[in-house]
GROMACS .gro file of C-alpha atoms in nm:
model
  300
    1MET     CA    1   5.637   4.198   7.993
    2ARG     CA    2   5.417   3.947   8.188
    3ASP     CA    3   5.122   4.110   8.088
    4VAL     CA    4   5.174   4.118   7.717
    5ARG     CA    5   5.253   3.708   7.746
    6ARG     CA    6   4.931   3.637   7.969
    7ILE     CA    7   4.721   3.819   7.674
    8ALA     CA    8   4.928   3.638   7.426
    9GLN     CA    9   4.906   3.303   7.595
   10VAL     CA   10   4.505   3.425   7.579
   11LEU     CA   11   4.482   3.486   7.267
   12THR     CA   12   4.669   3.185   7.158
   13LEU     CA   13   4.394   2.964   7.340
   14ILE     CA   14   4.075   3.122   7.234
   15THR     CA   15   4.256   3.077   6.887
   16THR     CA   16   4.288   2.715   6.942
   17VAL     CA   17   3.925   2.674   7.058
   18LEU     CA   18   3.771   2.815   6.816
   19PHE     CA   19   3.931   2.645   6.538
   20ALA     CA   20   3.889   2.302   6.709
   21GLY     CA   21   3.528   2.414   6.678
   22ALA     CA   22   3.536   2.438   6.339
   23PHE     CA   23   3.678   2.102   6.242
   24ASP     CA   24   3.730   1.746   6.395
   25GLN     CA   25   4.049   1.651   6.529
   26GLY     CA   26   4.252   1.482   6.271
   27ALA     CA   27   4.087   1.668   5.986
   28ARG     CA   28   4.097   2.018   6.080
   29ALA     CA   29   4.508   2.097   5.964
   30GLN     CA   30   4.434   2.042   5.582
   31ALA     CA   31   4.127   2.247   5.564
   32PRO     CA   32   4.118   2.353   5.197
   33ASN     CA   33   4.074   2.672   5.043
   34TYR     CA   34   3.660   2.636   4.993
   35ALA     CA   35   3.631   2.969   4.788
   36GLN     CA   36   3.936   2.875   4.527
   37GLU     CA   37   3.815   2.528   4.504
   38ARG     CA   38   3.433   2.667   4.449
   39ALA     CA   39   3.592   2.930   4.174
   40GLN     CA   40   3.771   2.662   3.977
   41ARG     CA   41   3.499   2.427   3.961
   42ALA     CA   42   3.305   2.676   3.815
   43GLN     CA   43   3.570   2.748   3.526
   44GLY     CA   44   3.632   2.376   3.463
   45LEU     CA   45   3.259   2.354   3.392
   46THR     CA   46   3.200   2.670   3.175
   47ARG     CA   47   3.502   2.577   3.005
   48PRO     CA   48   3.458   2.577   2.624
   49TYR     CA   49   3.356   2.210   2.603
   50GLY     CA   50   3.315   2.144   2.969
   51TRP     CA   51   2.989   2.033   3.095
   52PHE     CA   52   2.781   2.340   3.022
   53SER     CA   53   2.832   2.260   2.618
   54LEU     CA   54   2.641   1.987   2.644
   55VAL     CA   55   2.360   1.966   2.358
   56ALA     CA   56   2.277   1.664   2.265
   57LEU     CA   57   2.217   1.248   2.361
   58ASP     CA   58   2.080   1.027   2.137
   59TRP     CA   59   2.077   0.638   2.142
   60LEU     CA   60   2.287   0.512   1.812
   61LYS     CA   61   2.053   0.186   1.696
   62PRO     CA   62   2.193  -0.112   1.544
   63GLY     CA   63   2.219  -0.057   1.174
   64THR     CA   64   2.271   0.301   1.015
   65SER     CA   65   2.238   0.642   1.142
   66THR     CA   66   2.233   1.023   0.941
   67ILE     CA   67   2.319   1.286   1.166
   68GLY     CA   68   2.282   1.648   1.082
   69SER     CA   69   2.067   1.960   1.084
   70ALA     CA   70   1.873   1.840   0.778
   71ARG     CA   71   1.528   1.737   0.893
   72ASP     CA   72   1.525   1.389   0.690
   73ASN     CA   73   1.820   1.292   0.939
   74SER     CA   74   1.812   0.996   1.210
   75ILE     CA   75   1.926   1.250   1.443
   76VAL     CA   76   1.830   1.597   1.405
   77LEU     CA   77   2.134   1.776   1.508
   78PRO     CA   78   2.057   2.194   1.492
   79GLY     CA   79   2.398   2.392   1.405
   80ALA     CA   80   2.550   2.104   1.202
   81PRO     CA   81   2.579   2.087   0.823
   82ALA     CA   82   2.270   1.966   0.668
   83HIS     CA   83   2.416   1.597   0.621
   84LEU     CA   84   2.667   1.595   0.872
   85ILE     CA   85   2.755   1.228   0.913
   86THR     CA   86   2.644   0.833   0.850
   87LEU     CA   87   2.743   0.598   1.078
   88GLU     CA   88   2.680   0.227   1.138
   89GLN     CA   89   2.626   0.044   1.448
   90LYS     CA   90   2.668  -0.288   1.456
   91ASP     CA   91   2.718  -0.569   1.765
   92GLY     CA   92   2.902  -0.204   1.978
   93LYS     CA   93   3.144  -0.110   1.701
   94VAL     CA   94   3.083   0.241   1.529
   95THR     CA   95   3.184   0.294   1.215
   96LEU     CA   96   3.198   0.589   1.004
   97LEU     CA   97   3.035   0.553   0.652
   98LYS     CA   98   3.005   0.898   0.486
   99ALA     CA   99   3.090   1.283   0.677
  100ASP     CA  100   3.056   1.641   0.566
  101PRO     CA  101   3.375   1.742   0.426
  102SER     CA  102   3.409   1.993   0.810
  103LEU     CA  103   3.446   1.685   0.992
  104THR     CA  104   3.794   1.615   1.146
  105SER     CA  105   3.952   1.406   1.399
  106GLN     CA  106   4.245   1.522   1.591
  107GLY     CA  107   4.268   1.826   1.295
  108LYS     CA  108   4.284   1.523   0.998
  109PRO     CA  109   4.006   1.457   0.777
  110VAL     CA  110   3.826   1.150   0.878
  111VAL     CA  111   3.882   0.859   0.654
  112SER     CA  112   3.578   0.657   0.552
  113GLY     CA  113   3.545   0.313   0.757
  114ALA     CA  114   3.728   0.431   1.063
  115ILE     CA  115   3.602   0.353   1.364
  116PHE     CA  116   3.458   0.627   1.565
  117GLY     CA  117   3.440   0.613   1.928
  118ASP     CA  118   3.618   0.429   2.165
  119GLY     CA  119   3.696   0.703   2.445
  120GLU     CA  120   3.542   0.960   2.576
  121ASP     CA  121   3.848   1.215   2.601
  122ASP     CA  122   3.914   1.496   2.360
  123ALA     CA  123   4.159   1.225   2.145
  124ALA     CA  124   3.820   1.012   2.073
  125ALA     CA  125   3.622   1.287   1.972
  126LEU     CA  126   3.503   1.427   1.616
  127THR     CA  127   3.491   1.801   1.533
  128SER     CA  128   3.297   2.008   1.320
  129GLY     CA  129   3.271   2.394   1.355
  130THR     CA  130   3.183   2.464   1.740
  131LEU     CA  131   3.081   2.093   1.770
  132ARG     CA  132   3.261   1.790   1.937
  133LEU     CA  133   3.110   1.447   1.884
  134TRP     CA  134   3.143   1.145   2.112
  135ALA     CA  135   3.020   0.753   2.054
  136ILE     CA  136   2.985   0.663   2.407
  137ASP     CA  137   2.915   0.339   2.555
  138ARG     CA  138   2.663   0.299   2.815
  139GLY     CA  139   2.581  -0.024   2.938
  140GLY     CA  140   2.690  -0.214   2.626
  141LYS     CA  141   2.481   0.068   2.412
  142ARG     CA  142   2.667   0.355   2.239
  143TYR     CA  143   2.494   0.719   2.226
  144LEU     CA  144   2.618   1.022   2.062
  145ARG     CA  145   2.702   1.281   2.251
  146VAL     CA  146   2.758   1.615   2.151
  147LYS     CA  147   2.925   1.936   2.305
  148ASP     CA  148   2.882   2.289   2.142
  149SER     CA  149   3.161   2.573   2.263
  150GLY     CA  150   2.868   2.820   2.217
  151ALA     CA  151   2.591   2.617   2.386
  152PRO     CA  152   2.309   2.803   2.540
  153ALA     CA  153   2.375   2.708   2.868
  154LEU     CA  154   2.743   2.852   2.868
  155LYS     CA  155   2.605   3.172   2.694
  156HIS     CA  156   2.333   3.176   3.049
  157PHE     CA  157   2.552   3.068   3.287
  158HIS     CA  158   2.487   3.265   3.612
  159GLY     CA  159   2.705   3.087   3.905
  160LEU     CA  160   2.688   2.823   4.118
  161ASN     CA  161   2.492   2.794   4.458
  162TRP     CA  162   2.694   2.663   4.750
  163TYR     CA  163   2.614   2.591   5.133
  164PRO     CA  164   2.876   2.844   5.336
  165PRO     CA  165   3.124   2.608   5.447
  166GLU     CA  166   3.093   2.454   5.786
  167GLY     CA  167   3.367   2.252   5.971
  168HIS     CA  168   3.079   2.028   6.124
  169TYR     CA  169   3.094   1.896   5.771
  170ARG     CA  170   3.429   1.791   5.724
  171VAL     CA  171   3.455   1.461   5.898
  172GLU     CA  172   3.718   1.211   6.000
  173ALA     CA  173   3.542   0.873   5.922
  174ARG     CA  174   3.660   0.508   6.016
  175TRP     CA  175   3.824   0.305   5.699
  176VAL     CA  176   3.596  -0.064   5.734
  177PRO     CA  177   3.767  -0.305   5.450
  178TYR     CA  178   3.492  -0.603   5.363
  179THR     CA  179   3.559  -0.913   5.491
  180THR     CA  180   3.420  -1.082   5.195
  181PRO     CA  181   3.335  -0.960   4.829
  182HIS     CA  182   3.114  -0.682   4.842
  183THR     CA  183   2.911  -0.587   4.505
  184LEU     CA  184   2.758  -0.227   4.475
  185ARG     CA  185   2.459  -0.216   4.250
  186VAL     CA  186   2.517   0.168   4.080
  187LEU     CA  187   2.224   0.280   3.884
  188ASN     CA  188   2.242   0.576   3.629
  189LYS     CA  189   2.016   0.792   3.445
  190LEU     CA  190   1.949   0.567   3.182
  191GLY     CA  191   1.768   0.312   3.378
  192GLN     CA  192   2.084   0.119   3.337
  193ILE     CA  193   2.238  -0.092   3.658
  194THR     CA  194   2.626  -0.165   3.677
  195PRO     CA  195   2.751  -0.393   3.910
  196VAL     CA  196   3.094  -0.248   4.097
  197LYS     CA  197   3.310  -0.452   4.331
  198VAL     CA  198   3.420  -0.243   4.623
  199PRO     CA  199   3.685  -0.285   4.895
  200GLY     CA  200   3.526  -0.115   5.242
  201TYR     CA  201   3.342   0.168   5.332
  202ALA     CA  202   3.346   0.457   5.555
  203GLU     CA  203   3.163   0.450   5.893
  204PHE     CA  204   3.137   0.791   6.073
  205GLU     CA  205   2.868   1.009   6.313
  206LEU     CA  206   2.686   1.314   6.142
  207ASP     CA  207   2.438   1.506   6.412
  208GLY     CA  208   2.431   1.211   6.676
  209VAL     CA  209   2.355   0.959   6.371
  210LYS     CA  210   2.593   0.662   6.287
  211LEU     CA  211   2.651   0.660   5.922
  212GLN     CA  212   2.798   0.460   5.593
  213LEU     CA  213   2.916   0.588   5.279
  214THR     CA  214   3.022   0.312   5.013
  215PRO     CA  215   3.271   0.430   4.737
  216MET     CA  216   3.167   0.340   4.362
  217GLU     CA  217   3.523   0.389   4.279
  218ALA     CA  218   3.813   0.320   4.487
  219ASP     CA  219   4.172   0.322   4.445
  220LYS     CA  220   4.520   0.410   4.580
  221ASP     CA  221   4.498   0.736   4.443
  222GLY     CA  222   4.137   0.821   4.628
  223LEU     CA  223   3.791   0.697   4.675
  224PHE     CA  224   3.473   0.815   4.487
  225PHE     CA  225   3.104   0.863   4.633
  226VAL     CA  226   2.782   0.878   4.542
  227PHE     CA  227   2.493   0.988   4.777
  228ARG     CA  228   2.197   1.157   4.853
  229ASP     CA  229   2.075   1.263   5.194
  230VAL     CA  230   1.746   1.493   5.330
  231THR     CA  231   1.824   1.806   5.128
  232ALA     CA  232   1.757   1.618   4.797
  233LYS     CA  233   1.401   1.709   4.901
  234THR     CA  234   1.406   2.106   4.919
  235THR     CA  235   1.758   2.207   4.833
  236THR     CA  236   2.054   1.968   4.660
  237ASP     CA  237   2.025   1.737   4.353
  238GLY     CA  238   1.751   1.488   4.363
  239GLY     CA  239   1.963   1.214   4.208
  240GLY     CA  240   2.236   1.285   4.512
  241ARG     CA  241   2.560   1.430   4.444
  242PHE     CA  242   2.943   1.329   4.372
  243LEU     CA  243   3.237   1.319   4.693
  244SER     CA  244   3.598   1.249   4.614
  245THR     CA  245   3.807   1.188   4.923
  246SER     CA  246   4.238   1.088   4.956
  247ALA     CA  247   4.292   0.724   5.015
  248PRO     CA  248   4.202   0.533   5.305
  249SER     CA  249   4.502   0.619   5.587
  250ALA     CA  250   4.621   0.253   5.569
  251GLY     CA  251   4.526   0.148   5.232
  252LEU     CA  252   4.213   0.032   5.091
  253ASP     CA  253   4.248  -0.342   5.266
  254LYS     CA  254   4.322  -0.239   5.620
  255PRO     CA  255   4.139  -0.054   5.897
  256GLY     CA  256   4.218   0.331   5.861
  257THR     CA  257   4.099   0.665   5.857
  258VAL     CA  258   3.954   0.911   5.585
  259VAL     CA  259   3.842   1.263   5.571
  260LEU     CA  260   3.510   1.296   5.442
  261ASP     CA  261   3.437   1.691   5.335
  262PHE     CA  262   3.112   1.729   5.269
  263ASN     CA  263   3.168   2.108   5.181
  264GLU     CA  264   3.339   1.967   4.895
  265ALA     CA  265   2.990   1.800   4.760
  266VAL     CA  266   2.915   1.875   4.431
  267ASN     CA  267   2.637   1.817   4.168
  268PRO     CA  268   2.667   1.565   3.902
  269PRO     CA  269   2.648   1.683   3.521
  270CYS     CA  270   2.299   1.558   3.514
  271ALA     CA  271   2.239   1.912   3.714
  272TYR     CA  272   2.289   2.111   3.472
  273SER     CA  273   2.196   1.931   3.140
  274PRO     CA  274   1.912   1.644   3.023
  275TYR     CA  275   2.204   1.513   2.817
  276ALA     CA  276   2.435   1.404   3.061
  277THR     CA  277   2.460   1.014   3.188
  278CYS     CA  278   2.480   1.031   3.559
  279PRO     CA  279   2.534   0.729   3.850
  280LEU     CA  280   2.271   0.789   4.075
  281ALA     CA  281   2.315   0.739   4.473
  282SER     CA  282   2.264   0.319   4.568
  283PRO     CA  283   2.032   0.263   4.875
  284GLU     CA  284   2.374   0.248   5.084
  285ASN     CA  285   2.430   0.559   5.026
  286ARG     CA  286   2.115   0.737   5.094
  287LEU     CA  287   2.209   0.932   5.410
  288THR     CA  288   1.909   0.951   5.659
  289VAL     CA  289   2.052   1.282   5.782
  290ALA     CA  290   2.065   1.599   5.632
  291VAL     CA  291   2.369   1.729   5.508
  292LYS     CA  292   2.378   2.118   5.429
  293ALA     CA  293   2.705   2.135   5.305
  294GLY     CA  294   2.833   2.138   4.923
  295GLU     CA  295   2.689   2.287   4.600
  296LYS     CA  296   2.311   2.347   4.566
  297ARG     CA  297   2.088   2.306   4.313
  298TYR     CA  298   2.183   2.512   4.022
  299GLU     CA  299   1.854   2.640   3.877
  300ASP     CA  300   1.743   2.767   4.210
   0.00000   0.00000   0.00000
């Protein structure tokens, strides 16, 4: 009986040591189910109007724009009726002047003179056949975004590429609130810069190097980072990757801790489509180490 107990104790000790080696102290207990997370991400990206359904992104210049598949339109949109819609953009406001009968808004026919836009969710979209259209705002400019549930990228989806999960890349960072107001200058794919006020930064060590990350978004529900590391030269997206975390342990305005799980780092939509607009990693978030964790380039 003593031998059985001794063996059980040894096995328990071995398991504890291995587990400690896999996950940093304080972060190990809540390690997620990566396989499940990654399967859910692929499902989300490839739903009928996920990011893989993007087929167009065009600037809506001041004045009148005509959109449709006919070549005489100012914006030619393959797969649409010949003359789908006529829009007027003035001072950032987009008005519908004329529309094909197939065009609807929340299931109802569109009305001439209606305002188009003011949102990026399903409720703000106009629909025609398999197409959905939005007038999105980027830096005070309006752009026509179009998704198609029959998009070629959806049909030819060949799976996402990931690094194998490693506990080494799940780290507990110190949350350090800024003592004075701090602004992060966020550059996007369109070349626009947006100033964003941020409350603090995460400080941590990886591969013996002391590092910092500043969130682009921060509230009581969590933090959102855009970062770039050395792997961007070889295996990950050149513009950077996204990482979401829980809120700091003591809130945004007090010192605390936050778990940075780089195994959950994902590509921005721009990694899958030339028709997406994405924030790029700010200089503060360009790490000098290789973070061989999370999602790799899609095209590789």
